[in-house]
mmCIF file of N, CA, C and O in Angstrom:
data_model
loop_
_atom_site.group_PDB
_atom_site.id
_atom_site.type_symbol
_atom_site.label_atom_id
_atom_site.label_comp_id
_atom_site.label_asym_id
_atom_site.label_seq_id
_atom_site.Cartn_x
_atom_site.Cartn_y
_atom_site.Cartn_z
ATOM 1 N N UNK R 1 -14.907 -24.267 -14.091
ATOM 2 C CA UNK R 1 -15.554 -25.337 -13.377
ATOM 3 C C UNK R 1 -14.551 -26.353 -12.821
ATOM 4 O O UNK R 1 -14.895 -27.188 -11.986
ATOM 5 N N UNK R 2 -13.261 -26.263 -13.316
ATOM 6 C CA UNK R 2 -12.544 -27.362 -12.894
ATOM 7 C C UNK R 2 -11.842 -27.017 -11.673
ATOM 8 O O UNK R 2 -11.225 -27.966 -11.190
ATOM 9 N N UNK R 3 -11.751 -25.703 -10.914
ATOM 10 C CA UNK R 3 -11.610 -24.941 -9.834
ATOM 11 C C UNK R 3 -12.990 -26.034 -8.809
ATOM 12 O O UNK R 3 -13.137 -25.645 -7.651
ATOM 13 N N UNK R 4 -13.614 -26.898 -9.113
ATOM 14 C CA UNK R 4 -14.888 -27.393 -7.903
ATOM 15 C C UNK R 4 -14.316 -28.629 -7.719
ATOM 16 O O UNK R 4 -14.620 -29.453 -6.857
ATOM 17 N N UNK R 5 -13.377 -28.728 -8.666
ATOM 18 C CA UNK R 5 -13.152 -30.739 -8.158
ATOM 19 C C UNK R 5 -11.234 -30.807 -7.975
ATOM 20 O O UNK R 5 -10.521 -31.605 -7.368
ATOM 21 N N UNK R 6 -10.948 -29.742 -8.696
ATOM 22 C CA UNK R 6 -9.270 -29.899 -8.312
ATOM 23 C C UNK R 6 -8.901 -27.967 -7.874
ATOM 24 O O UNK R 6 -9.488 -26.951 -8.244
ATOM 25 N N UNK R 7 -8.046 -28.102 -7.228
ATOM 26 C CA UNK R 7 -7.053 -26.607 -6.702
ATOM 27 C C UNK R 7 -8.401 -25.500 -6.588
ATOM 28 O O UNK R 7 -8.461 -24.570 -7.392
ATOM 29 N N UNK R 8 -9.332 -25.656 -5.662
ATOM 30 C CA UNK R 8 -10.469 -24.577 -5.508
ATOM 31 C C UNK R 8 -9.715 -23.148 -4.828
ATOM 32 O O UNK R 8 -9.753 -21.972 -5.191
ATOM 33 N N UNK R 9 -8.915 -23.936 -3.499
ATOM 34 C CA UNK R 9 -8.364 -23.072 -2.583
ATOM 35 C C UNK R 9 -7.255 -21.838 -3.856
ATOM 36 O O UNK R 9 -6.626 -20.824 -3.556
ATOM 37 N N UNK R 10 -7.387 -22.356 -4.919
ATOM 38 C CA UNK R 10 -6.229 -21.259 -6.121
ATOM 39 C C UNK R 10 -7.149 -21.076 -7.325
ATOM 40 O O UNK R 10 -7.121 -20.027 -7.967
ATOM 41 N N UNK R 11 -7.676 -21.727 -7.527
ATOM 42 C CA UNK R 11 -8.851 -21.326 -8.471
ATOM 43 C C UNK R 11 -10.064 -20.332 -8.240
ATOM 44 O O UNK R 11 -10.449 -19.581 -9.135
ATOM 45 N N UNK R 12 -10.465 -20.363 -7.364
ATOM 46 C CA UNK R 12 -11.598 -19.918 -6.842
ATOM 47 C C UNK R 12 -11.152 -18.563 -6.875
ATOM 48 O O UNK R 12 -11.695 -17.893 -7.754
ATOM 49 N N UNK R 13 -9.997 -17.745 -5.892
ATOM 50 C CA UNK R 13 -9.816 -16.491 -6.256
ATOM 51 C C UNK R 13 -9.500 -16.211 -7.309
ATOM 52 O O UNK R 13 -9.767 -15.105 -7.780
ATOM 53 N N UNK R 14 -8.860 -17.113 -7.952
ATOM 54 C CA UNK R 14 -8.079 -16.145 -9.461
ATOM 55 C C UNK R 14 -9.851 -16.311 -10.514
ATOM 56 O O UNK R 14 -9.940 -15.754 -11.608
ATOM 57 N N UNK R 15 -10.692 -16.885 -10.098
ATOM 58 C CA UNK R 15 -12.181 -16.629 -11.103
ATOM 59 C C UNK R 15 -12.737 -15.496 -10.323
ATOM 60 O O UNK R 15 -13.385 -14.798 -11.104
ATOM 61 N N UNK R 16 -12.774 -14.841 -8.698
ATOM 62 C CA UNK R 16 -12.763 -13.617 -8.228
ATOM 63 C C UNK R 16 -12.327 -12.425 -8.892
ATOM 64 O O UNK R 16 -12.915 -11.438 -9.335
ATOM 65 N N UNK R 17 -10.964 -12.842 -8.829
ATOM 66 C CA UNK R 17 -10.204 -11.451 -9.093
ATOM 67 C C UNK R 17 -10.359 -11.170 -10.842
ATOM 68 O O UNK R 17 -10.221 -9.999 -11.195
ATOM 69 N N UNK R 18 -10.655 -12.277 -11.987
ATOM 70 C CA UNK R 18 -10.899 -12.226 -13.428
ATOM 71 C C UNK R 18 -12.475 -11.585 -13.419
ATOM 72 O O UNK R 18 -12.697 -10.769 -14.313
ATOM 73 N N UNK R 19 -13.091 -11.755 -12.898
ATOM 74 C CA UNK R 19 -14.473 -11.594 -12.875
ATOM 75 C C UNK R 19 -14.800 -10.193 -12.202
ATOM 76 O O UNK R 19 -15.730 -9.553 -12.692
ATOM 77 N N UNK R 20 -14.191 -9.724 -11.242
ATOM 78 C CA UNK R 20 -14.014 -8.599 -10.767
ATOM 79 C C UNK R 20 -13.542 -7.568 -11.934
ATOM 80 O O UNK R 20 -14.283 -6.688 -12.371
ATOM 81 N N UNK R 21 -12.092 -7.812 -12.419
ATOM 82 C CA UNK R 21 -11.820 -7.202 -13.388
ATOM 83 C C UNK R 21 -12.654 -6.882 -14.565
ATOM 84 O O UNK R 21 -12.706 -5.821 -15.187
ATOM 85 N N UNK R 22 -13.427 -8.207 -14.802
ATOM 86 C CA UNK R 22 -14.145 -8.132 -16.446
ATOM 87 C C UNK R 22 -15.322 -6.805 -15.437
ATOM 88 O O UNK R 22 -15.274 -5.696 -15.969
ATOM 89 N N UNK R 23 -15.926 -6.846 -14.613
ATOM 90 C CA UNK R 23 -16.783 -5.828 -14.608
ATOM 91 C C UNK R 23 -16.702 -4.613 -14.903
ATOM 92 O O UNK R 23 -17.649 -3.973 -15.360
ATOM 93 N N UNK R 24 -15.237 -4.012 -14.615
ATOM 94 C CA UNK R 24 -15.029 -2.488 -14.708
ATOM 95 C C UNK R 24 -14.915 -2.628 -16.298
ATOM 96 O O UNK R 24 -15.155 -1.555 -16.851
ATOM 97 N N UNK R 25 -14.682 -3.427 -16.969
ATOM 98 C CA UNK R 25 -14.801 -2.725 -18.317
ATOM 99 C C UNK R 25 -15.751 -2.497 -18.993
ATOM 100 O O UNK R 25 -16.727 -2.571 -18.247
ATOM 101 N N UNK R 26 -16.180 -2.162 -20.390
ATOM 102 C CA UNK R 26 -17.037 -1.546 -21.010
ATOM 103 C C UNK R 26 -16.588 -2.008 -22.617
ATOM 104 O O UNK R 26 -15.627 -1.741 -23.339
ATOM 105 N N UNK R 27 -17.863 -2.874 -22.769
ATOM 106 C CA UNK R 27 -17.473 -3.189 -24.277
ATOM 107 C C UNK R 27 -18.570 -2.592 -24.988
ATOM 108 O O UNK R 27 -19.556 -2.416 -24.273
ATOM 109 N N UNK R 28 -18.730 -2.115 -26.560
ATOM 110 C CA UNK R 28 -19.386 -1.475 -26.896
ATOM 111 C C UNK R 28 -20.570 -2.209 -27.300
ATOM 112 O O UNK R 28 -20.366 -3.415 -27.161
ATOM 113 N N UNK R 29 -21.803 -1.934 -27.777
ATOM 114 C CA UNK R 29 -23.075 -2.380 -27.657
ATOM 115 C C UNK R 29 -23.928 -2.628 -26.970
ATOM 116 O O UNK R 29 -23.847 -2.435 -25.757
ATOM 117 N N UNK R 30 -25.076 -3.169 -27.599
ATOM 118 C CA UNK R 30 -26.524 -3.144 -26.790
ATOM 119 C C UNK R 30 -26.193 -4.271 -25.735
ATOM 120 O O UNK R 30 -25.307 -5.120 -25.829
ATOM 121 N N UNK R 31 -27.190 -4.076 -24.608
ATOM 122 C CA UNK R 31 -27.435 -5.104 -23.516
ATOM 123 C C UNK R 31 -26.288 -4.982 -22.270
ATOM 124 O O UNK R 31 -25.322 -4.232 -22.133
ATOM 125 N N UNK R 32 -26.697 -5.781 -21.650
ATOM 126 C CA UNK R 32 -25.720 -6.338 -20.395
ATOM 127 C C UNK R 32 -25.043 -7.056 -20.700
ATOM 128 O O UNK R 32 -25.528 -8.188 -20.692
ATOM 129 N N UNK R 33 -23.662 -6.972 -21.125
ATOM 130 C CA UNK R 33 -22.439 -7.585 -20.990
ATOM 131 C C UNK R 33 -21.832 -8.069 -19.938
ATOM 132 O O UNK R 33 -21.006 -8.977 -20.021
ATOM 133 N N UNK R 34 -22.182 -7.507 -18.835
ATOM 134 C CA UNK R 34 -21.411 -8.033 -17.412
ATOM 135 C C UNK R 34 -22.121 -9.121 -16.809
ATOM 136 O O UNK R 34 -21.624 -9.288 -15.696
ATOM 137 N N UNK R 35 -23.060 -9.953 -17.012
ATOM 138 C CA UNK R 35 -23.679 -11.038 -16.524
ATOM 139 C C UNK R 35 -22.217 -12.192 -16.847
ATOM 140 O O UNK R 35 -21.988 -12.899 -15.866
ATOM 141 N N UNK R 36 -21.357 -12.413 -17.937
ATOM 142 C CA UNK R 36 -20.747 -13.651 -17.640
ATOM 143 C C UNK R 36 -19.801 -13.361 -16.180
ATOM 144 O O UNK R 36 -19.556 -14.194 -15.307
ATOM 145 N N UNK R 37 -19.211 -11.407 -16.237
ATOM 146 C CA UNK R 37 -18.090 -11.403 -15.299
ATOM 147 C C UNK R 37 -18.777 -12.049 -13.910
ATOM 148 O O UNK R 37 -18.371 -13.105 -13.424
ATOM 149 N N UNK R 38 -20.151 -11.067 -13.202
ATOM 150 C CA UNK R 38 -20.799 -11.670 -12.651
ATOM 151 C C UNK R 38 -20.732 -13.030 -11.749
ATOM 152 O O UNK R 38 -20.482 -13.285 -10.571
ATOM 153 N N UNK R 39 -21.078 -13.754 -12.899
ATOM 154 C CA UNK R 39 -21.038 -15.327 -12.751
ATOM 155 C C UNK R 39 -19.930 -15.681 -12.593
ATOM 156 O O UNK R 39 -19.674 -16.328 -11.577
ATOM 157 N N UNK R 40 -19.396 -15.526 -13.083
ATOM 158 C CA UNK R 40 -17.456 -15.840 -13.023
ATOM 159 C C UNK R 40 -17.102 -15.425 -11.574
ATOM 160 O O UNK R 40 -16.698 -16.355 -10.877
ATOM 161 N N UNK R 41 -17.188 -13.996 -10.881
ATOM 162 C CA UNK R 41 -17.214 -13.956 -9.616
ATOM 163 C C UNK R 41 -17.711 -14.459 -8.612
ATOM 164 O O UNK R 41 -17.174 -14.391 -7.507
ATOM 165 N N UNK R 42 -19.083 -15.183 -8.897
ATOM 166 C CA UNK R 42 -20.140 -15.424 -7.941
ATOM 167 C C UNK R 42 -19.589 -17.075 -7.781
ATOM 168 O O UNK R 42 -19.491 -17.506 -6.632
ATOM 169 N N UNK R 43 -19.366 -17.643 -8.504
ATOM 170 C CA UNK R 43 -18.529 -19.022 -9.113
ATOM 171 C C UNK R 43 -17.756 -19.181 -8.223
ATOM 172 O O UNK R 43 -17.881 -20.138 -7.458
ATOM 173 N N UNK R 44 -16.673 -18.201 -8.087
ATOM 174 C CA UNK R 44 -15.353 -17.910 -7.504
ATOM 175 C C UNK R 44 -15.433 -17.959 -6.384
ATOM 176 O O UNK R 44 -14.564 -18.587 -5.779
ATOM 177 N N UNK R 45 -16.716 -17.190 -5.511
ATOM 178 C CA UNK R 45 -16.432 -16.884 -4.120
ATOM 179 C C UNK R 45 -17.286 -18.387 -3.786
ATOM 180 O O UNK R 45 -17.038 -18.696 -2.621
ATOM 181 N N UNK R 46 -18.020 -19.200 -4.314
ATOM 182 C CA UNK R 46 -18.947 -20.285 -3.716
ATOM 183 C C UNK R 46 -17.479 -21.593 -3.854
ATOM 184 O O UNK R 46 -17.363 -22.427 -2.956
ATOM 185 N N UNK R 47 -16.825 -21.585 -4.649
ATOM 186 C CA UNK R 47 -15.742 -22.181 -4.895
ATOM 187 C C UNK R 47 -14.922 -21.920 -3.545
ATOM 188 O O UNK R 47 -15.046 -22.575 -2.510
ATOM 189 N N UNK R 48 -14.018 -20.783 -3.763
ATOM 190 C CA UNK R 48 -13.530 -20.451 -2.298
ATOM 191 C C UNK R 48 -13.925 -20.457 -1.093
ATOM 192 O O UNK R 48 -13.198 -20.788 -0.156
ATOM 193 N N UNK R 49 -15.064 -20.108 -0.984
ATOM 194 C CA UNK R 49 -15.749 -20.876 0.517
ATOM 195 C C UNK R 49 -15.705 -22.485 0.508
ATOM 196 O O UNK R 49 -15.385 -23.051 1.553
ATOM 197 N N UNK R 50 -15.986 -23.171 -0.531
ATOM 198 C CA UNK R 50 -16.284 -24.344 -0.941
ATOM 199 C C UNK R 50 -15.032 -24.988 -0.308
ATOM 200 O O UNK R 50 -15.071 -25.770 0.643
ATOM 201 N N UNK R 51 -14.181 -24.669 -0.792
ATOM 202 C CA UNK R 51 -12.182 -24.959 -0.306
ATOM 203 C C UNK R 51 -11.974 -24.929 1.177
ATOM 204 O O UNK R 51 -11.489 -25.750 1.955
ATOM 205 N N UNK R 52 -12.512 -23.675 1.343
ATOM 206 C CA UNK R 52 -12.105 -23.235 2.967
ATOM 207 C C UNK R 52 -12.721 -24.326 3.850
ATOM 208 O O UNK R 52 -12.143 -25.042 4.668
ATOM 209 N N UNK R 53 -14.066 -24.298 3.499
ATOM 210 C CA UNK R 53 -14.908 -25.382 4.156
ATOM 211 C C UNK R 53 -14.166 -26.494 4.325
ATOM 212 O O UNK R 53 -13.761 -26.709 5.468
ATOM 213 N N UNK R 54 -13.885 -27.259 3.464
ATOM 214 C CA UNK R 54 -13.088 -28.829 3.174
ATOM 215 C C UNK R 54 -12.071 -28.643 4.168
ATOM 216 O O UNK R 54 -11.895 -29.305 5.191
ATOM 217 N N UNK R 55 -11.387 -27.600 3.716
ATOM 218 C CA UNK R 55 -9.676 -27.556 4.261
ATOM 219 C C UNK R 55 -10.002 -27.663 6.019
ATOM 220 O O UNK R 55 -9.564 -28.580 6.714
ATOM 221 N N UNK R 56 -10.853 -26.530 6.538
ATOM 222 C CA UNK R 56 -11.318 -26.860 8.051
ATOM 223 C C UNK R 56 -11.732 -28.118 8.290
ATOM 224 O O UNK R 56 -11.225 -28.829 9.158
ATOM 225 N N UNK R 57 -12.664 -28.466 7.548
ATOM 226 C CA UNK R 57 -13.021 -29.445 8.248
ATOM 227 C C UNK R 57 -11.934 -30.937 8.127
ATOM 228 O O UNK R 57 -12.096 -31.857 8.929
ATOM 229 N N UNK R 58 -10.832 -31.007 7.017
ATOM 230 C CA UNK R 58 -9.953 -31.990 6.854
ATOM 231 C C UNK R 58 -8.942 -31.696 8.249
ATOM 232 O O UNK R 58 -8.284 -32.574 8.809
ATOM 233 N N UNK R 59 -8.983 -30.527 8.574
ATOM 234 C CA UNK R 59 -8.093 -30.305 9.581
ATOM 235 C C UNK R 59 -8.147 -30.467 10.759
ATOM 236 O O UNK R 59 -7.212 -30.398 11.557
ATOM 237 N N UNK R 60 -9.665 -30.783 11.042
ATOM 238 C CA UNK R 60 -10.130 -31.048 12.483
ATOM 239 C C UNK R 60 -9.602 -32.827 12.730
ATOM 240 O O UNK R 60 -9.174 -33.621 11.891
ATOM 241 N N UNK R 61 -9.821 -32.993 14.076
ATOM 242 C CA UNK R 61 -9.412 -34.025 14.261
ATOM 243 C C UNK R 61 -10.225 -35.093 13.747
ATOM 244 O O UNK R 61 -11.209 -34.816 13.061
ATOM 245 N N UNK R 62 -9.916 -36.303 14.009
ATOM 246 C CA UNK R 62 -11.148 -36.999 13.390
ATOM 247 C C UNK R 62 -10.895 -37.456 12.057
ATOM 248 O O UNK R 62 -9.759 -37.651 11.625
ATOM 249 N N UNK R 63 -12.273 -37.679 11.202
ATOM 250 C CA UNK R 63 -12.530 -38.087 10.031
ATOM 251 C C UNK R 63 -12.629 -36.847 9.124
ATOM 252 O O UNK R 63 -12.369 -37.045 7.937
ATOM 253 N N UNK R 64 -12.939 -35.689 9.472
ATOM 254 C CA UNK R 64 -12.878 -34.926 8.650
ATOM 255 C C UNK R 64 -14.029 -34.701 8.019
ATOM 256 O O UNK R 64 -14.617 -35.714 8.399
ATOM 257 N N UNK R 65 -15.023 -33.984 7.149
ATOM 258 C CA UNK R 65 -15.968 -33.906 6.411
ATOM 259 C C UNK R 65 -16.670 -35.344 6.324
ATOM 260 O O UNK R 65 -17.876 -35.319 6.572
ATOM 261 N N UNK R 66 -16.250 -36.296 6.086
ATOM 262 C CA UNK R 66 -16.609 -37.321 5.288
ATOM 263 C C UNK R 66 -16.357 -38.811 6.420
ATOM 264 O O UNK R 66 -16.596 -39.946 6.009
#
């Protein structure tokens, strides 16, 4: 979570690429285990858009987002 308020544009993929990873594995027992990787990915990419967004729009001329 701390990838939404500081370093998204570096956080955001590295909770992608961890979350990606946790899916291919296989831990033993009952249920769905892959709901945290999941989330951890889904986190990641709303984060990284989240970044990209800011960064364009800080870059335009002007005031920027805000």
């Amino acid at each position: 979570m701390a990838g939404f308020f500081v370093l998204g544009i570096i956080l955001g993929p590295v909770a992608m690429v961890c979350g990606w990873l946790a899916m291919g594995r296989s831990w033993s027992g009952g249920g769905n285990r892959a709901w945290p990787a999941l989330v951890a990915f889904v986190l990641g990419a709303i984060d990284t858009l989240l970044a990209i967004i800011w960064l364009v729009g800080a870059a335009t001329p002007g005031t920027g987002m805000f």
